[in-house]
XYZ file of C-alpha atoms in Angstrom:
674
model
C -9.985 -13.539 4.666
C -13.601 -13.487 5.972
C -16.520 -10.818 5.583
C -18.220 -8.783 8.025
C -21.190 -6.793 8.090
C -22.942 -4.570 10.423
C -26.193 -2.187 10.886
C -27.019 -0.103 13.847
C -30.230 2.141 13.635
C -29.545 5.069 15.701
C -33.321 6.095 15.528
C -33.624 2.624 17.506
C -35.663 1.050 14.941
C -35.657 -2.605 14.831
C -33.103 -4.176 12.325
C -34.850 -6.635 9.705
C -32.950 -9.922 9.601
C -33.153 -9.848 5.440
C -31.372 -6.681 5.348
C -28.104 -8.130 7.103
C -29.142 -11.458 5.188
C -28.783 -9.613 2.049
C -25.378 -7.962 3.118
C -24.115 -11.353 3.992
C -25.183 -12.943 0.888
C -23.645 -10.107 -1.373
C -20.040 -11.076 0.184
C -20.719 -14.752 -0.204
C -17.219 -14.762 -2.443
C -15.394 -13.710 0.929
C -16.598 -16.596 3.048
C -17.894 -20.160 1.455
C -17.413 -21.872 4.663
C -20.212 -20.377 6.535
C -22.505 -17.583 7.485
C -24.384 -16.540 10.157
C -26.111 -13.203 11.528
C -27.103 -12.027 14.670
C -29.798 -9.375 15.554
C -30.898 -7.751 18.691
C -33.335 -4.815 18.430
C -31.708 -1.942 16.569
C -28.434 -3.313 16.053
C -27.297 -6.430 13.864
C -24.126 -7.855 12.718
C -23.369 -10.578 10.237
C -20.324 -12.840 9.054
C -18.773 -14.788 6.402
C -16.318 -17.576 6.859
C -13.431 -18.473 5.297
C -11.159 -21.350 6.870
C -7.385 -20.634 7.261
C -5.960 -21.122 10.302
C -6.561 -24.181 12.695
C -8.644 -22.395 15.224
C -11.030 -20.659 12.299
C -12.205 -24.376 11.614
C -14.012 -24.521 14.871
C -14.962 -20.412 15.047
C -18.211 -19.159 15.145
C -19.406 -15.441 14.185
C -20.610 -13.477 15.370
C -19.459 -14.363 18.668
C -21.321 -13.253 21.927
C -19.783 -13.157 25.529
C -20.793 -15.507 28.481
C -23.050 -13.017 29.960
C -24.590 -12.319 26.596
C -24.087 -8.466 26.851
C -21.191 -8.479 24.283
C -20.985 -9.547 20.499
C -18.582 -9.257 18.046
C -17.760 -10.178 14.107
C -14.301 -9.833 12.928
C -12.021 -10.614 10.146
C -8.807 -11.397 11.610
C -5.371 -13.184 11.991
C -3.995 -12.496 15.682
C -0.089 -12.804 15.578
C 0.580 -12.481 19.219
C -1.670 -15.222 20.574
C 0.513 -16.490 23.410
C 0.865 -13.260 24.875
C -2.882 -12.606 24.802
C -3.415 -16.104 26.159
C -1.293 -15.184 29.024
C -2.643 -11.564 29.884
C -6.364 -13.012 29.794
C -5.595 -16.000 31.731
C -6.620 -18.544 29.136
C -3.472 -20.827 29.867
C -5.966 -23.406 31.326
C -7.457 -24.068 28.059
C -6.374 -25.795 25.039
C -4.609 -23.462 22.702
C -5.836 -24.956 19.567
C -9.557 -24.340 20.858
C -8.689 -20.397 21.576
C -10.192 -18.789 18.410
C -8.561 -14.823 17.323
C -12.154 -13.874 17.875
C -12.357 -14.983 21.420
C -9.146 -13.012 22.145
C -10.238 -9.952 20.475
C -13.538 -10.211 22.648
C -11.374 -11.009 25.658
C -9.047 -8.129 24.967
C -12.105 -5.606 24.644
C -13.563 -7.133 28.065
C -10.149 -6.408 29.726
C -8.984 -2.981 28.195
C -12.206 -1.715 26.631
C -11.463 0.615 23.901
C -7.733 0.542 24.437
C -7.823 -3.186 23.091
C -6.424 -2.705 19.476
C -2.960 -1.260 21.145
C -2.707 -4.900 22.706
C -3.562 -6.701 19.217
C -1.123 -7.388 16.299
C -1.596 -8.875 13.256
C -4.327 -8.031 10.432
C -7.723 -7.526 11.551
C -10.930 -5.530 11.564
C -13.860 -6.132 14.011
C -16.652 -4.472 15.276
C -18.208 -4.941 18.897
C -21.558 -3.963 20.168
C -21.537 -3.340 23.821
C -24.846 -3.215 25.259
C -24.275 -2.238 28.671
C -22.771 1.080 27.132
C -25.173 1.025 23.983
C -22.054 1.534 21.696
C -20.566 -0.033 18.730
C -16.983 0.073 18.437
C -14.942 -0.967 15.673
C -10.878 -1.080 14.644
C -8.854 -1.531 11.921
C -5.175 -3.095 11.905
C -1.868 -0.878 11.813
C -1.230 -0.941 8.099
C -4.667 -1.342 6.843
C -4.389 -4.891 5.379
C -7.850 -5.454 6.219
C -10.771 -3.159 4.622
C -13.486 -1.517 6.668
C -16.196 0.890 4.996
C -19.113 2.524 6.736
C -22.010 4.942 6.149
C -23.071 7.059 8.793
C -26.223 9.315 8.612
C -26.428 10.984 12.370
C -29.580 10.013 14.269
C -30.481 7.623 11.951
C -28.126 4.666 10.760
C -24.566 3.630 11.085
C -23.665 0.653 9.014
C -20.287 -1.048 7.953
C -18.782 -3.741 5.622
C -15.804 -5.347 4.120
C -16.822 -4.382 0.877
C -18.810 -1.189 -0.532
C -21.228 -3.533 -2.301
C -22.729 -4.622 0.884
C -23.520 -1.465 2.075
C -25.039 -0.527 -1.282
C -27.599 -3.661 -0.491
C -29.087 -1.046 1.899
C -31.999 1.211 1.108
C -30.904 3.568 3.495
C -27.081 3.927 1.829
C -27.667 6.095 -1.347
C -25.311 5.297 -4.388
C -23.688 8.532 -5.335
C -20.527 9.568 -6.972
C -18.034 11.328 -5.203
C -16.435 13.643 -7.725
C -13.551 14.338 -5.261
C -12.523 11.121 -5.452
C -12.405 10.960 -9.160
C -10.362 14.139 -9.121
C -8.169 12.743 -6.831
C -7.633 9.786 -9.195
C -7.106 11.699 -12.334
C -4.096 13.937 -10.457
C -2.522 10.321 -9.251
C -3.101 11.712 -5.582
C -4.433 8.840 -3.414
C -3.448 10.645 0.185
C -7.129 11.091 1.428
C -7.508 7.736 3.765
C -11.249 8.362 4.135
C -13.075 8.897 1.234
C -14.054 6.478 -1.717
C -15.462 6.817 -5.054
C -19.053 7.082 -3.369
C -20.356 9.908 -1.483
C -20.879 9.458 2.202
C -19.179 5.874 2.035
C -16.083 6.101 4.038
C -13.142 4.058 5.437
C -11.794 3.868 8.720
C -8.256 4.661 8.309
C -5.387 2.012 9.194
C -4.514 2.287 13.060
C -8.111 3.612 13.826
C -10.519 2.914 16.132
C -14.229 4.390 16.368
C -16.944 4.335 18.979
C -20.502 4.759 17.412
C -23.503 5.641 20.180
C -26.478 8.135 19.676
C -24.426 11.145 20.471
C -22.249 10.408 17.293
C -19.137 8.933 16.194
C -15.651 9.230 17.936
C -12.499 8.331 15.857
C -9.032 7.787 17.555
C -5.645 6.723 16.114
C -4.332 4.469 18.311
C -0.555 3.800 16.783
C 1.547 5.992 14.699
C 5.023 5.345 13.343
C 7.551 7.378 15.127
C 9.626 9.340 12.795
C 12.350 10.224 15.748
C 12.659 7.084 16.900
C 16.588 5.356 16.188
C 17.996 2.197 16.864
C 21.781 1.957 17.461
C 23.459 -1.161 17.704
C 26.989 -2.371 17.901
C 27.758 -3.408 14.207
C 26.368 -4.112 10.627
C 26.296 -7.870 11.835
C 24.233 -7.009 14.654
C 21.766 -4.960 13.072
C 21.432 -7.857 10.205
C 20.909 -10.478 12.966
C 18.027 -8.410 14.503
C 16.617 -7.961 11.082
C 16.641 -11.687 10.268
C 15.100 -12.440 13.662
C 12.229 -9.912 13.300
C 11.426 -10.615 9.649
C 11.354 -14.452 10.166
C 8.832 -14.064 12.967
C 6.813 -11.681 10.756
C 6.802 -14.544 7.936
C 6.553 -17.577 10.778
C 3.052 -15.699 11.930
C 1.767 -15.755 8.590
C 2.233 -19.435 8.008
C -0.587 -20.321 10.579
C -2.522 -22.440 8.172
C -4.897 -25.327 8.459
C -4.325 -25.544 4.541
C -1.125 -25.633 1.852
C 0.245 -22.368 1.306
C 1.560 -20.489 -1.778
C 4.148 -17.683 -2.009
C 4.271 -15.297 -5.031
C 7.578 -15.574 -6.343
C 8.835 -13.293 -8.831
C 12.400 -13.583 -8.548
C 12.890 -10.145 -6.713
C 14.367 -9.492 -3.353
C 11.331 -9.267 -1.892
C 9.279 -12.104 -2.749
C 12.276 -14.273 -3.002
C 13.256 -13.589 0.827
C 9.528 -14.257 1.828
C 9.484 -17.727 -0.038
C 13.104 -18.958 1.112
C 12.086 -18.049 4.637
C 8.845 -19.471 4.588
C 10.068 -22.694 2.996
C 12.740 -22.765 5.776
C 10.242 -22.693 8.739
C 7.845 -25.074 7.213
C 10.517 -27.627 6.474
C 13.605 -27.204 8.649
C 14.775 -30.691 8.537
C 13.394 -32.353 5.627
C 12.654 -29.937 2.458
C 11.014 -32.881 0.983
C 8.326 -33.338 3.518
C 6.494 -30.176 3.739
C 6.583 -28.135 0.604
C 5.538 -24.987 -0.396
C 3.803 -23.886 -3.577
C 5.034 -20.985 -5.511
C 3.212 -18.890 -8.577
C 5.625 -17.112 -10.851
C 4.602 -15.183 -13.817
C 7.065 -15.366 -16.730
C 7.467 -14.088 -19.917
C 8.357 -15.891 -23.526
C 7.752 -12.969 -25.922
C 8.464 -9.857 -24.169
C 12.044 -11.415 -22.801
C 13.237 -8.084 -20.949
C 10.440 -9.058 -18.409
C 11.319 -12.431 -17.743
C 12.805 -12.942 -14.235
C 13.199 -16.934 -14.506
C 17.119 -16.964 -14.016
C 16.261 -15.504 -10.772
C 13.023 -17.380 -9.969
C 15.128 -20.574 -10.990
C 17.971 -19.766 -8.083
C 15.438 -20.005 -5.577
C 13.708 -23.089 -7.120
C 16.960 -24.927 -7.178
C 17.240 -24.620 -3.691
C 14.748 -27.187 -3.372
C 11.327 -27.635 -1.106
C 9.447 -25.916 -3.394
C 6.387 -26.766 -6.063
C 6.264 -24.044 -8.424
C 3.455 -23.008 -10.849
C 3.796 -20.825 -13.758
C 1.644 -18.096 -15.441
C 2.423 -16.702 -18.955
C 2.148 -12.882 -18.349
C 2.923 -11.785 -21.970
C -0.564 -13.793 -22.969
C -3.177 -11.643 -21.519
C -3.609 -7.737 -21.518
C -4.573 -5.427 -18.402
C -7.930 -4.969 -19.982
C -8.692 -8.414 -20.653
C -10.407 -9.174 -17.586
C -12.012 -6.427 -16.394
C -15.660 -7.109 -16.845
C -15.011 -10.031 -14.492
C -13.035 -7.751 -12.103
C -15.224 -5.173 -11.926
C -18.001 -7.522 -10.960
C -16.014 -7.516 -7.377
C -13.818 -4.245 -7.539
C -16.186 -1.419 -6.055
C -13.843 1.253 -7.359
C -12.342 2.015 -10.668
C -8.986 2.737 -9.548
C -6.741 -0.102 -10.680
C -3.107 0.243 -11.350
C -1.566 -0.791 -14.442
C -0.234 -4.054 -12.892
C -3.360 -5.303 -11.482
C -3.675 -8.194 -13.719
C -0.506 -10.081 -12.214
C -2.106 -10.643 -8.616
C -5.574 -11.228 -10.527
C -4.116 -14.136 -12.547
C -2.123 -15.223 -9.560
C -4.890 -15.453 -7.248
C -7.013 -17.162 -9.839
C -4.279 -19.920 -10.327
C -3.982 -20.286 -6.374
C -7.874 -20.730 -6.194
C -7.616 -23.504 -8.872
C -4.884 -25.327 -7.016
C -7.053 -25.400 -4.001
C -4.896 -22.652 -1.910
C -6.542 -20.544 0.699
C -3.508 -18.590 1.816
C -0.866 -16.746 -0.376
C 2.208 -15.138 0.903
C 2.980 -11.781 -0.973
C 6.210 -9.669 -0.769
C 3.795 -6.419 -1.240
C 6.157 -3.320 -0.777
C 9.200 -4.557 0.619
C 10.934 -1.497 -1.530
C 8.876 0.769 1.297
C 9.264 -1.157 4.533
C 13.063 -1.818 4.256
C 13.870 0.975 1.958
C 16.141 1.410 -0.688
C 17.704 4.674 1.079
C 18.679 6.595 -1.932
C 17.934 9.566 -0.035
C 20.929 9.128 1.956
C 22.639 10.729 -1.116
C 20.862 13.731 -0.277
C 21.159 13.886 3.167
C 25.089 13.324 2.730
C 24.974 16.387 0.784
C 22.792 18.247 2.851
C 25.291 17.495 5.887
C 28.558 18.598 3.649
C 29.589 15.050 3.997
C 30.934 15.167 0.125
C 33.261 12.464 0.294
C 30.919 9.624 1.608
C 27.968 11.418 -0.673
C 30.677 11.053 -4.021
C 31.366 7.350 -3.018
C 27.983 6.595 -2.901
C 27.030 7.981 -5.987
C 29.940 6.105 -7.613
C 29.018 2.650 -6.076
C 25.090 3.093 -6.919
C 24.990 4.306 -10.477
C 26.091 1.207 -11.934
C 23.469 -0.726 -10.578
C 20.859 1.205 -12.336
C 22.422 1.888 -15.510
C 23.155 5.640 -14.818
C 26.370 7.862 -14.993
C 27.527 8.985 -11.756
C 27.767 12.440 -12.793
C 23.942 12.403 -13.979
C 23.218 10.530 -10.378
C 25.073 13.005 -8.565
C 23.129 16.123 -10.664
C 19.749 14.862 -9.402
C 20.571 13.647 -5.846
C 23.060 15.950 -4.657
C 24.522 18.779 -6.756
C 21.117 21.046 -6.247
C 21.864 20.983 -2.518
C 25.459 22.537 -2.743
C 23.965 26.094 -3.061
C 22.263 25.695 0.350
C 25.623 26.282 2.005
C 26.229 29.489 -0.127
C 22.897 30.746 0.579
C 23.545 30.012 4.623
C 26.749 31.638 4.783
C 28.518 28.388 4.737
C 31.404 29.138 2.718
C 34.066 27.133 3.807
C 31.884 23.971 3.432
C 30.671 25.396 0.020
C 34.221 25.717 -1.226
C 35.203 22.071 -0.100
C 32.279 20.842 -1.788
C 33.281 22.416 -4.809
C 36.689 21.293 -4.851
C 35.919 17.576 -4.468
C 33.194 18.017 -7.253
C 35.429 19.593 -9.783
C 37.876 16.541 -8.460
C 35.386 13.541 -9.345
C 33.422 14.762 -12.030
C 35.508 17.428 -13.716
C 32.986 20.405 -13.309
C 34.630 23.569 -13.885
C 34.981 25.258 -10.626
C 34.061 28.671 -11.863
C 30.656 27.448 -13.202
C 30.027 25.516 -9.536
C 30.923 28.887 -7.725
C 28.629 31.267 -10.612
C 25.874 28.527 -10.675
C 25.396 27.228 -7.443
C 26.852 29.878 -5.011
C 26.963 33.350 -6.505
C 23.546 33.270 -8.236
C 21.779 31.586 -5.454
C 23.071 33.749 -3.041
C 21.937 36.978 -4.520
C 18.398 35.462 -5.356
C 18.211 34.676 -1.668
C 19.251 38.360 -0.725
C 16.457 39.275 -2.837
C 13.885 37.292 -1.659
C 14.720 38.225 1.752
C 14.415 42.116 0.817
C 10.838 41.008 -1.011
C 9.715 39.535 2.004
C 10.148 42.880 3.932
C 9.056 44.986 1.312
C 6.064 43.536 -0.493
C 3.501 40.495 -0.140
C 4.409 37.413 -2.004
C 1.472 36.107 -4.124
C 1.371 32.405 -4.234
C 0.943 30.776 -7.268
C -1.809 28.356 -8.019
C -0.768 24.658 -8.221
C 0.054 23.326 -11.575
C -2.583 21.242 -12.616
C -2.742 17.777 -14.402
C -3.555 18.809 -18.110
C -6.080 15.394 -17.948
C -8.333 17.575 -15.620
C -10.877 19.548 -17.352
C -10.397 23.429 -16.009
C -14.280 23.806 -15.210
C -14.097 20.610 -13.148
C -10.981 21.206 -11.264
C -12.292 24.923 -10.507
C -15.721 22.962 -9.266
C -14.272 21.190 -6.733
C -11.418 23.679 -5.852
C -8.772 21.129 -7.052
C -5.854 23.406 -6.507
C -6.318 24.126 -2.710
C -6.913 20.320 -2.297
C -3.605 19.532 -4.075
C -1.873 22.056 -1.646
C -3.361 20.243 1.324
C -2.919 16.910 0.306
C -0.251 16.521 -2.013
C 3.226 15.050 -0.497
C 5.050 15.187 -3.367
C 6.543 18.666 -3.190
C 7.796 18.152 0.584
C 11.282 17.921 0.953
C 12.493 15.697 3.936
C 15.672 16.598 5.386
C 16.662 12.917 6.300
C 16.768 9.514 5.069
C 14.485 8.556 7.766
C 12.133 11.467 7.026
C 11.739 10.198 3.513
C 11.109 6.593 4.567
C 8.424 8.105 7.200
C 6.841 9.682 4.596
C 6.594 6.411 2.077
C 5.188 4.531 4.845
C 2.513 6.752 5.860
C 1.043 7.976 2.488
C -2.307 7.143 1.307
C -1.403 5.143 -1.599
C -0.504 2.171 0.502
C -3.460 1.372 2.319
C -5.014 1.882 -1.246
C -2.862 -0.595 -2.477
C -3.759 -2.977 0.539
C -7.453 -2.784 -0.217
C -7.122 -3.459 -4.011
C -5.204 -6.598 -2.949
C -7.588 -7.720 -0.225
C -10.506 -7.309 -3.153
C -8.561 -9.109 -5.856
C -7.969 -11.842 -3.178
C -11.554 -12.092 -1.829
C -12.840 -12.973 -5.434
C -10.945 -15.974 -5.188
C -11.885 -16.816 -1.609
C -8.278 -16.338 -0.699
C -6.434 -14.625 2.139
C -3.550 -12.983 0.931
C -0.691 -11.980 3.856
C 2.135 -9.527 3.653
C 5.061 -10.070 6.174
C 6.650 -6.648 5.024
C 3.489 -5.090 6.701
C 4.235 -6.385 10.144
C 3.952 -3.867 12.610
C 7.124 -4.906 14.294
C 9.169 -5.087 11.215
C 7.966 -1.522 10.019
C 8.952 0.122 13.124
C 12.443 -1.754 13.267
C 13.268 -0.743 9.475
C 12.298 3.043 9.936
C 14.348 3.314 13.054
C 17.584 1.963 11.429
C 20.610 4.454 10.842
C 20.605 5.807 6.931
C 23.904 3.797 6.353
C 21.635 0.647 6.918
C 19.528 1.188 4.135
C 22.178 2.450 1.371
C 25.621 1.288 1.933
C 28.267 0.954 -0.894
C 25.869 1.600 -3.356
C 23.370 -1.165 -2.396
C 19.633 -0.116 -1.254
C 18.260 -2.019 1.614
C 21.366 -3.477 2.854
C 20.461 -4.647 6.142
C 18.071 -7.269 4.650
C 20.856 -8.475 2.077
C 23.233 -9.000 4.958
C 20.572 -10.596 7.026
C 19.455 -13.245 4.344
C 22.959 -14.456 3.744
C 22.863 -18.046 3.156
C 19.059 -18.039 3.435
C 18.432 -16.715 -0.294
C 20.704 -17.434 -3.441
C 23.497 -15.232 -3.974
C 22.201 -14.293 -7.193
C 19.406 -12.657 -5.943
C 20.761 -11.395 -2.694
C 23.078 -8.760 -4.502
C 20.780 -8.089 -7.627
C 20.816 -4.481 -7.593
C 17.270 -3.771 -8.879
C 14.482 -5.853 -10.639
C 12.763 -6.349 -14.293
C 10.789 -3.200 -15.683
C 7.191 -4.945 -16.558
C 6.053 -1.879 -18.321
C 7.139 -3.144 -21.761
C 4.564 -6.219 -21.386
C 2.217 -3.406 -20.221
C 2.807 -1.453 -22.952
C 1.955 -4.192 -25.872
C -0.991 -5.724 -23.709
C -2.676 -2.086 -23.544
C -1.690 -1.179 -27.432
C -1.660 -4.562 -29.204
C -3.363 -7.569 -27.227
C -6.272 -5.298 -25.806
C -6.256 -2.940 -28.686
C -10.042 -3.764 -30.124
C -11.154 -2.881 -26.587
C -8.800 0.308 -26.299
C -10.305 1.570 -29.572
C -13.910 0.942 -28.504
C -13.443 2.832 -25.454
C -11.540 5.832 -26.822
C -14.402 5.981 -29.702
C -17.631 5.458 -27.831
C -17.232 5.393 -24.308
C -14.901 8.036 -23.330
C -18.073 10.444 -23.250
C -18.712 9.100 -19.725
C -15.798 11.419 -18.613
C -16.177 14.480 -20.557
C -17.346 16.268 -17.343
C -13.976 15.468 -15.858
C -11.012 15.291 -18.488
C -9.920 17.440 -21.360
C -11.020 15.186 -24.157
C -8.799 17.095 -26.744
C -5.945 16.388 -24.361
C -6.439 12.533 -24.080
C -7.233 12.120 -27.955
C -4.210 13.780 -28.619
C -2.259 11.253 -26.485
C -4.576 8.443 -27.887
C -3.262 9.272 -31.182
C 0.068 9.225 -30.382
C 0.256 6.059 -28.754
C -1.311 4.289 -31.866
C 0.950 6.278 -34.088
C 3.586 3.378 -33.712
C 6.076 5.637 -32.628
C 7.776 5.950 -29.221
C 5.262 4.882 -26.606
C 5.844 7.626 -23.789
C 4.481 7.196 -20.135
C 3.056 11.029 -20.234
C 0.745 9.558 -22.943
C 0.155 6.212 -21.803
C -0.722 7.069 -18.356
C -3.637 9.238 -19.071
C -4.858 7.147 -21.315
C -4.992 4.316 -18.929
C -6.467 6.237 -16.240
C -9.345 7.439 -18.671
C -9.941 3.921 -19.971
C -10.418 2.141 -16.741
C -12.606 5.027 -15.210
C -14.857 5.147 -18.641
C -15.079 1.016 -18.033
C -15.935 1.374 -14.504
C -18.638 3.834 -15.027
C -19.991 1.817 -17.824
C -20.056 -1.804 -15.914
C -21.361 0.009 -12.688
C -23.992 2.183 -14.943
C -22.640 5.288 -13.184
C -24.017 8.493 -14.467
C -21.887 11.410 -13.757
């Protein structure tokens, strides 16, 4: 974790050092261990330093090459150091004296603008090439490190790790981007470029950018292959390969000059990261080098408490536990402090857990925190395999998986079958595959007792007749597309003003129907919400001068998991099966075979409606006026009255209330006028 900034005046006016210095000072929280700037004519780069790795203790940034014509600033942790040291012929130097920024600079000198393709790790960097008069920038594969920029063609290009540093510059306007507000209100964050500020943009993950007098050129240097499949000899072989790659993903993220903490929730993901990290740090004597853990516990809201699973991990030894009482604070409790550092108002309902965990880590003197973020997405629960089996007509296996899967999540097998599989029975009828259709009818009747006549009529004859009618209509009349169903929270005039229907059609992935488990997996890994969450995690950690590291965001692990056959993702009713098998004997059996995890929404609901009730009432009474241009206040007030009535709290009421309150508080804190 560090902070980077830079300005390139495309009209060739000289950079004033105080402008770079002001940007650097704004990011002081990102790097308390030093700051420096470099200016040469119309280009200036700046850096804030946070020491984390052993090599960072001797690192000086911005870094100029030996000929003085290439300079870089970076926020990085490079994981394939040995490979790069060999390729760049640096083996004659002491390993610990070669910094990560030197490797980036050397990679650029060797491979030019193709250098990101040779890097592994979490990184953003900018390189000024005086020879080419070009500024080259790149962001890591998954988007762990943030990169924001402002470009006015022919005049200025400026970049920074956080938006607030860009807003220090007189050239950069502070204007609200209403399209982003609409996206947020519709819970649609697929756009990986825009921000809440007009003309302040994000470099997407796995992209590089070259900037010069001719303009900007953006390139995607890596993408996930949705068609690649790995085929090994046995379940044991898949598990062994997963264990190897996952262990290396954790090992890379343990390179630190300081003690490390791991966020331990008791779930499969955080427990796996914690246990593997502990074993790597102390393979022989677990009492010699202990890993710190930070866990959120719940005394009052007991249904959210995960202590039985947390304790199962701690009982293995080699860990120093620390606890946070999650039911003593509310989700709105620290927002004034949060918004001092958070540049956008798009906070999820669980933002306060990492916030208080990072605050605890900071008080403990930590600089590096491991996190099990989104192992669900990387490894994949594989529930779409049930749908894939149904689409294939493999009803025997489909029904077996439904029956094995359902008890793990407290649902009846027939309900799960109706949700995941039954809708696809009609596909065999409308595609004239009557033999497969009748086989499905027979097995569904046998296992779930659904009358054959009902299946034949509702999933065979009626869909078939409807399909024939649709084919006739296509030949004889024009089909008119209906408008997209709009979120009732959004004001109609506002939706029309920004053409929201068209935007949803172009960006929303929720209506796409992937044909296979891998296609569903690929969609989840490439959706825009993932880099958005990573950016929020980065800002949350930066506030406390921490670097959060995410083993499940390792490029190698992501590629491997996506390419696995569907049965390695869901088998015998257990999702993420390859991971469960791989960590046999490493994580406690109690954690290894737990089907799900605690639902934290009761604690959120209690905090939002009770602990934070005065602030909620204040916002709904006096500050919602900021949003009148964007939201249907009648709909919102009706939802608010329902949730404070003491009756059942419904997600369809509490979600829009949360969205509106967060947005109103952000507007008020940042003094934004719609």
